[in-house]
Coordinates of N, CA and C in Angstrom, one line a residue:
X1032 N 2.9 0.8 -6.5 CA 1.9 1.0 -7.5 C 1.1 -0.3 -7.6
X1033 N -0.1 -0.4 -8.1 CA -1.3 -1.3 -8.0 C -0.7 -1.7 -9.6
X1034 N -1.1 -3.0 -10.0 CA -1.3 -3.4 -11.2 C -2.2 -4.4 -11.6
X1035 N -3.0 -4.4 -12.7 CA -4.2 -5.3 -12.9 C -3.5 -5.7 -14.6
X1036 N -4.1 -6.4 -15.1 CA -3.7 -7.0 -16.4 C -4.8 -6.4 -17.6
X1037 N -5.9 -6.5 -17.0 CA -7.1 -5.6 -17.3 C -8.0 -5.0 -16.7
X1038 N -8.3 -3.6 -17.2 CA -9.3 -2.5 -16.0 C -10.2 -3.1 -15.6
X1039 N -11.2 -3.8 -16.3 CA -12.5 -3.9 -15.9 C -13.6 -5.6 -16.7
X1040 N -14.1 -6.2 -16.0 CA -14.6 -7.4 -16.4 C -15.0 -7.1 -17.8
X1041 N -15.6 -6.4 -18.2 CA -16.5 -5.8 -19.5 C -15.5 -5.8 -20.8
X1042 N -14.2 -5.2 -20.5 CA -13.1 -5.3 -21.6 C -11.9 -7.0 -21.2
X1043 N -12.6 -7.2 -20.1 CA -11.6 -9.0 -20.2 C -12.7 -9.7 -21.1
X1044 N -13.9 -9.4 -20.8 CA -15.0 -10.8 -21.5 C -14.9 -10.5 -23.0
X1045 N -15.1 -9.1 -23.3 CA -15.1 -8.7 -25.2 C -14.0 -8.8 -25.6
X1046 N -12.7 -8.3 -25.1 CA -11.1 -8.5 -25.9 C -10.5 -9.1 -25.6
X1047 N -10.5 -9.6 -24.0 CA -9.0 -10.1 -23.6 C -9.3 -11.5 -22.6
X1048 N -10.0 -12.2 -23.3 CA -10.8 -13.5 -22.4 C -9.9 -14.4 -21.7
X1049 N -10.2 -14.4 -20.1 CA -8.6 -15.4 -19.4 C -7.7 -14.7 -18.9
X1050 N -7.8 -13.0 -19.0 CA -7.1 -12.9 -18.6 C -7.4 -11.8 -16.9
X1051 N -6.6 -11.8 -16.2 CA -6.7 -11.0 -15.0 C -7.8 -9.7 -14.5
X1052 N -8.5 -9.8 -13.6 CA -9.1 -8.1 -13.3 C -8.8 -7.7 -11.8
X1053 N -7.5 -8.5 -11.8 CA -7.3 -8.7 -10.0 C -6.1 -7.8 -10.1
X1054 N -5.7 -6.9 -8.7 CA -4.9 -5.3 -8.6 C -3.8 -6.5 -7.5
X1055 N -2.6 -6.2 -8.0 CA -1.2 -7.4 -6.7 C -0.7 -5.6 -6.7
X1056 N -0.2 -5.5 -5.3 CA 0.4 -3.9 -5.2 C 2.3 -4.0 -5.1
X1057 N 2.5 -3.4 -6.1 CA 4.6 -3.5 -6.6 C 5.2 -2.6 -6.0
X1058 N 6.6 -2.9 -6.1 CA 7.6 -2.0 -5.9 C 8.5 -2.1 -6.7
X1059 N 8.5 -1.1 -7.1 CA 9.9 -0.3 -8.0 C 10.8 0.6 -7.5
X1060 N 12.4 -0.1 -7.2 CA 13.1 0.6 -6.9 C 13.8 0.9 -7.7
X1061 N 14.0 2.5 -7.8 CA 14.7 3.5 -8.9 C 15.9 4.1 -8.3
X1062 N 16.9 4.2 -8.6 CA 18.3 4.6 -8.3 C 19.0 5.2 -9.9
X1063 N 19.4 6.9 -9.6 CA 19.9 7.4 -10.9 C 19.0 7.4 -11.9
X1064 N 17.6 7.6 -11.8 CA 16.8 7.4 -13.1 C 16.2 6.1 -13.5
X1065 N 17.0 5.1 -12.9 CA 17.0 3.7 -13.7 C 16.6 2.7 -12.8
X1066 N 15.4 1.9 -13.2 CA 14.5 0.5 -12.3 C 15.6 -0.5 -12.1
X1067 N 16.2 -0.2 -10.8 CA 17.0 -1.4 -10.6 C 16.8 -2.6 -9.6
X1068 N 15.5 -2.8 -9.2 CA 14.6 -3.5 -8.8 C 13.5 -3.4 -9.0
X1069 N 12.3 -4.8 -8.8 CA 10.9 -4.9 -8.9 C 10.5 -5.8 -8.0
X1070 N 9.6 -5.7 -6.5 CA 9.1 -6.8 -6.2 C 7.3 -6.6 -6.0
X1071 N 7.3 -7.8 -5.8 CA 5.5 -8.1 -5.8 C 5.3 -7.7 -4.0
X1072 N 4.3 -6.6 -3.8 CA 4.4 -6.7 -2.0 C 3.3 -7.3 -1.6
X1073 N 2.6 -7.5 -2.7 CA 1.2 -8.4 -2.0 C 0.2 -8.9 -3.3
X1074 N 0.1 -9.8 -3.3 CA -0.3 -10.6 -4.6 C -2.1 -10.3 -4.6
X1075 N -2.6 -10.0 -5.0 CA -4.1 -9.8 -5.3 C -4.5 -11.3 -5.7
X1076 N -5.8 -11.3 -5.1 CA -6.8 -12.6 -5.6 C -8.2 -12.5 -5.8
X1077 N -8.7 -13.2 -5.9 CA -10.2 -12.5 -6.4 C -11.1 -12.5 -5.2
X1078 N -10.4 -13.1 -3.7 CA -11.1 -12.8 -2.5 C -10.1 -11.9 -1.5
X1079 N -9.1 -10.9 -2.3 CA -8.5 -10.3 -1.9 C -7.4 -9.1 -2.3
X1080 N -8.2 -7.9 -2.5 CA -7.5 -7.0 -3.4 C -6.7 -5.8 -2.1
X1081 N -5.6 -5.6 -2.9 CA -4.8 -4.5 -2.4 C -5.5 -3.3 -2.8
X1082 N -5.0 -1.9 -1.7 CA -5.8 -0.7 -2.7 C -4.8 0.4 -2.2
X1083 N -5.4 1.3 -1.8 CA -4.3 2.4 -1.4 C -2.7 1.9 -0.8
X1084 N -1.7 2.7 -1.3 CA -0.3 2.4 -0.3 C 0.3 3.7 -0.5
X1085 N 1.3 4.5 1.1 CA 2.0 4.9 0.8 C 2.9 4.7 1.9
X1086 N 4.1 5.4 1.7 CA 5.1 4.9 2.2 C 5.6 6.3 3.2
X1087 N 6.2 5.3 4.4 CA 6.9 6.2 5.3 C 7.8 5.9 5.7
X1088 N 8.6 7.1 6.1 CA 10.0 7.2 6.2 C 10.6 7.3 8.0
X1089 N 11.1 6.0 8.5 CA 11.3 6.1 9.9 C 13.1 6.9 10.0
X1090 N 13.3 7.2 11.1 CA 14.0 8.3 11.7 C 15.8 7.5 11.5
X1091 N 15.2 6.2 11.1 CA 16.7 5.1 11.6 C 16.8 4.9 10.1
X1092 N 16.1 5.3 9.2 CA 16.4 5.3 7.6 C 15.5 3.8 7.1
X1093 N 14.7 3.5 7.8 CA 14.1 2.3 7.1 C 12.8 3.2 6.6
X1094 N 12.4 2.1 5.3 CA 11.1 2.8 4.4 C 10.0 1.7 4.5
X1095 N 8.9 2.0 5.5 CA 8.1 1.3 5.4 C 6.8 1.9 4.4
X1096 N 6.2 1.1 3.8 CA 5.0 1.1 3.5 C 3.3 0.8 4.2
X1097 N 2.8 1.7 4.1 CA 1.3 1.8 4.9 C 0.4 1.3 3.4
X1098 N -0.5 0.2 4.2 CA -1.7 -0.1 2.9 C -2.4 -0.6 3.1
X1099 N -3.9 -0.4 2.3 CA -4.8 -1.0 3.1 C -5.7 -2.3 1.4
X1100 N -5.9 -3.2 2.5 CA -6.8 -4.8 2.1 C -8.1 -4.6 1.8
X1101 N -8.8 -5.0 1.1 CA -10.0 -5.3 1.1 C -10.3 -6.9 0.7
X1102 N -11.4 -7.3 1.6 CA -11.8 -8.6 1.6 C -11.0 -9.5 2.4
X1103 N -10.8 -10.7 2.1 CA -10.2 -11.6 3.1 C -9.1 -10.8 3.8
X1104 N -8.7 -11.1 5.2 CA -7.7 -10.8 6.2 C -7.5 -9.4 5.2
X1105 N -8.7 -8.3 5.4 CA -8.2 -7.3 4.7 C -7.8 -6.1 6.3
X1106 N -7.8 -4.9 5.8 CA -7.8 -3.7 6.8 C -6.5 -3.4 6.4
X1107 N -6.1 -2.0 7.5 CA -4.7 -1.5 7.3 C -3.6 -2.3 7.7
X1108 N -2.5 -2.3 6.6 CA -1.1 -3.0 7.0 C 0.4 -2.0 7.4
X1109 N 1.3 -2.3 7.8 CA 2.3 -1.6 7.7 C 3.5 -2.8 7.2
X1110 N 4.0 -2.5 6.3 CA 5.4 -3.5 5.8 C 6.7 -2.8 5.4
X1111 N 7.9 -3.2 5.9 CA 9.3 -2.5 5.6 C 9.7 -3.4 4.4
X1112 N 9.9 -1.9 3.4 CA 10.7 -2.3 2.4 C 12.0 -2.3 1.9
X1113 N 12.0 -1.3 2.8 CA 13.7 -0.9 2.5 C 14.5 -0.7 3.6
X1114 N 15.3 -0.8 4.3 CA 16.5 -2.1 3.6 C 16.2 -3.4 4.1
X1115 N 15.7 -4.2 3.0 CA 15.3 -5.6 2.9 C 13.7 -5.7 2.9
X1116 N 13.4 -6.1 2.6 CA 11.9 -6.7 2.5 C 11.6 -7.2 3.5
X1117 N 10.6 -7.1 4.6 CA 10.2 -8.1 6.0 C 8.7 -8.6 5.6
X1118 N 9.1 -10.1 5.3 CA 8.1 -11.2 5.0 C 6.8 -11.0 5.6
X1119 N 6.6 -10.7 6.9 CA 5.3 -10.1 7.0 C 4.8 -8.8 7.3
X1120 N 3.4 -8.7 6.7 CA 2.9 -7.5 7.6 C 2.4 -7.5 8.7
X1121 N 2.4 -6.3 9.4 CA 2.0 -5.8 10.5 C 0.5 -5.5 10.5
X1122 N -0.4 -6.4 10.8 CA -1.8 -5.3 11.0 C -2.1 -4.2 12.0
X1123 N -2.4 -3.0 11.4 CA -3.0 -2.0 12.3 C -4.1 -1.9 12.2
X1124 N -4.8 -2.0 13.2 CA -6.4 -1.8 13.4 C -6.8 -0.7 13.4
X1125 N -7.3 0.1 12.5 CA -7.9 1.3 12.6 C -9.5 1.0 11.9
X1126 N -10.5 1.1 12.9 CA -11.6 0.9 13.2 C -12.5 2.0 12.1
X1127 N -12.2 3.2 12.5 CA -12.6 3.9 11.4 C -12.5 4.8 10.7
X1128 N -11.6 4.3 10.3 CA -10.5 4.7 8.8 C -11.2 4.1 7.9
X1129 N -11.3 4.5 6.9 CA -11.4 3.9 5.4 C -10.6 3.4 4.7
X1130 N -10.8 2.8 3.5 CA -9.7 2.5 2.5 C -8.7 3.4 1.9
X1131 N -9.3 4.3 1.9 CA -8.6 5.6 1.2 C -8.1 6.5 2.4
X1132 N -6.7 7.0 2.0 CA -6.0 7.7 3.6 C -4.8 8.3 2.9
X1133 N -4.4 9.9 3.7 CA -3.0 10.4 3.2 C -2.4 10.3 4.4
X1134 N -0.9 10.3 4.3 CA 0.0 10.5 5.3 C 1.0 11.4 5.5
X1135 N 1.0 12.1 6.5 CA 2.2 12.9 7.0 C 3.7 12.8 6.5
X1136 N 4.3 12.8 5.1 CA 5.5 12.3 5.0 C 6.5 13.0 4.5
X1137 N 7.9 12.4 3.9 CA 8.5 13.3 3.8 C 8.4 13.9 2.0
X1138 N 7.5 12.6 1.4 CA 6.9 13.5 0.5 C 6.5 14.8 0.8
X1139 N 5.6 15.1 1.5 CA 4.9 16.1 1.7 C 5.4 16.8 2.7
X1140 N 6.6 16.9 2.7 CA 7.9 17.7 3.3 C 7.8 17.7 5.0
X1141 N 7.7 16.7 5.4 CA 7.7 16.7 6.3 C 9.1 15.8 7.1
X1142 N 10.0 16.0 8.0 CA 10.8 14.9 8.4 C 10.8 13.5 8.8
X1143 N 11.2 12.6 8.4 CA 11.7 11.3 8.4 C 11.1 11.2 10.3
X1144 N 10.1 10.3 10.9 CA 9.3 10.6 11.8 C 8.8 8.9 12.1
X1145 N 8.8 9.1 13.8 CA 8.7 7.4 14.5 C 7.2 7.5 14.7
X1146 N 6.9 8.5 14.2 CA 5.0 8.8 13.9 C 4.5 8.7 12.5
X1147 N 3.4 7.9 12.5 CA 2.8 7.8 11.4 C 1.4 8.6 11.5
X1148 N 1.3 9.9 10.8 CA 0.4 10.8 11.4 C -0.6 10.4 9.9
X1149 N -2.1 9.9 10.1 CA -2.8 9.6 9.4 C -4.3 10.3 9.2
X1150 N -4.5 10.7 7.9 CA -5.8 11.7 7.7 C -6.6 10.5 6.9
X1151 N -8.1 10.4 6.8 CA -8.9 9.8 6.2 C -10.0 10.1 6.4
X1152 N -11.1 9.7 5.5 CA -12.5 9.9 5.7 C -13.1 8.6 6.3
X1153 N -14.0 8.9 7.7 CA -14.5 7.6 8.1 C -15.7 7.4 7.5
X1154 N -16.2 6.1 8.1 CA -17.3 5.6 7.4 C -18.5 6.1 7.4
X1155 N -18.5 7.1 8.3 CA -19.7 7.8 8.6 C -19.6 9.4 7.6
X1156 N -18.6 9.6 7.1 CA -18.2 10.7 6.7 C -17.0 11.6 7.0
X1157 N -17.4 11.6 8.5 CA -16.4 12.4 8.7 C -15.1 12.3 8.3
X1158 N -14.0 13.1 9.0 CA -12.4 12.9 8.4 C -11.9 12.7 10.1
X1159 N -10.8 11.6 9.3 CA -10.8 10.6 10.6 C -9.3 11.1 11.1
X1160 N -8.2 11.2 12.0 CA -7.1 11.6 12.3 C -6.9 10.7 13.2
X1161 N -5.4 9.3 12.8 CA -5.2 8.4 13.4 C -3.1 8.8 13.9
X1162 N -2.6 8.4 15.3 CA -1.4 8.4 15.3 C -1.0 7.1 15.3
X1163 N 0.1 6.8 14.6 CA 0.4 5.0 14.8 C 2.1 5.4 14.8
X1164 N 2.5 4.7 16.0 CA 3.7 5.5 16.6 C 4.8 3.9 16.4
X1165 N 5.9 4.1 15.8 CA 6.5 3.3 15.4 C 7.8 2.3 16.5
X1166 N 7.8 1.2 16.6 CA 8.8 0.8 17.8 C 9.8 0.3 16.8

C-alpha cells in the first residue's frame, strides 16, 4: 500500500504545515488476522514517487512484488518480498506501458506462474500486453 502523511499541498499549507505530500510504498504482513510485520519497500521523495504495486506469486513459493516509479530512476520494478526482502530491485523496461497496470495473478485466480502476464494502457492509448518471464 502507498502512504502519504497528507493528500494534497492545499490541506498541508492550511492545516498541517511541515508536514509530508510524498507517497513511500509498505508492506504489511498479515498472518491469522493479525499485522505481524511492516516494512518500507521504497521510500518516496519529492524527486521520486512510488505508484501502482502488485504482487506475484512464483511457482517455487517466493512473492515478488511488481511496481512502477515516477521521476528519478523511475519505470517498472520487480522486488521479492517474501521469504526475505531482496535489497534491490530489478528494473524491467517496458517501453510502453504506463504507470497504471493489472496482473495475471493468483489473486485473480490464476496459478502461482514463472510468467508475469501484464495488461496496461500505453501511452498512445491503446492497451498494452507485456510477458516478463521469471529466472
Amino acid at each position: 500500500y502507498t502512504q502519504r502523511e497528507v493528500q494534497s499541498a492545499m490541506m498541508r499549507d492550511k492545516v498541517f504545515p511541515g508536514k509530508s505530500i510524498v507517497d513511500s510504498l509498505h508492506l504489511a504482513v498479515v498472518r491469522e488476522g493479525k499485522v505481524v510485520d511492516r516494512k518500507v519497500l521504497v521510500e518516496g521523495s519529492e524527486m521520486r514517487q512510488p505508484g501502482d504495486a502488485r504482487f506475484h506469486e512464483a511457482p517455487d513459493g517466493r512473492l515478488l512484488v511488481f511496481y512502477h516509479v515516477s521521476g528519478e530512476d523511475g519505470g517498472h520494478k520487480l522486488m521479492q518480498v517474501l521469504p526475505g526482502l531482496e535489497p534491490s530491485p530489478i528494473a524491467v523496461p517496458l517501453t510502453k506501458v504506463g504507470g497504471s497496470f493489472l496482473l495475471s495473478n493468483v489473486r485473480a485466480g490464476a496459478a502461482p506462474s514463472a510468467t508475469i502476464d501484464l495488461l496496461g494502457p500505453g501511452a498512445d492509448g491503446d492497451m498494452i500486453y507485456a510477458e516478463i518471464r521469471l529466472r
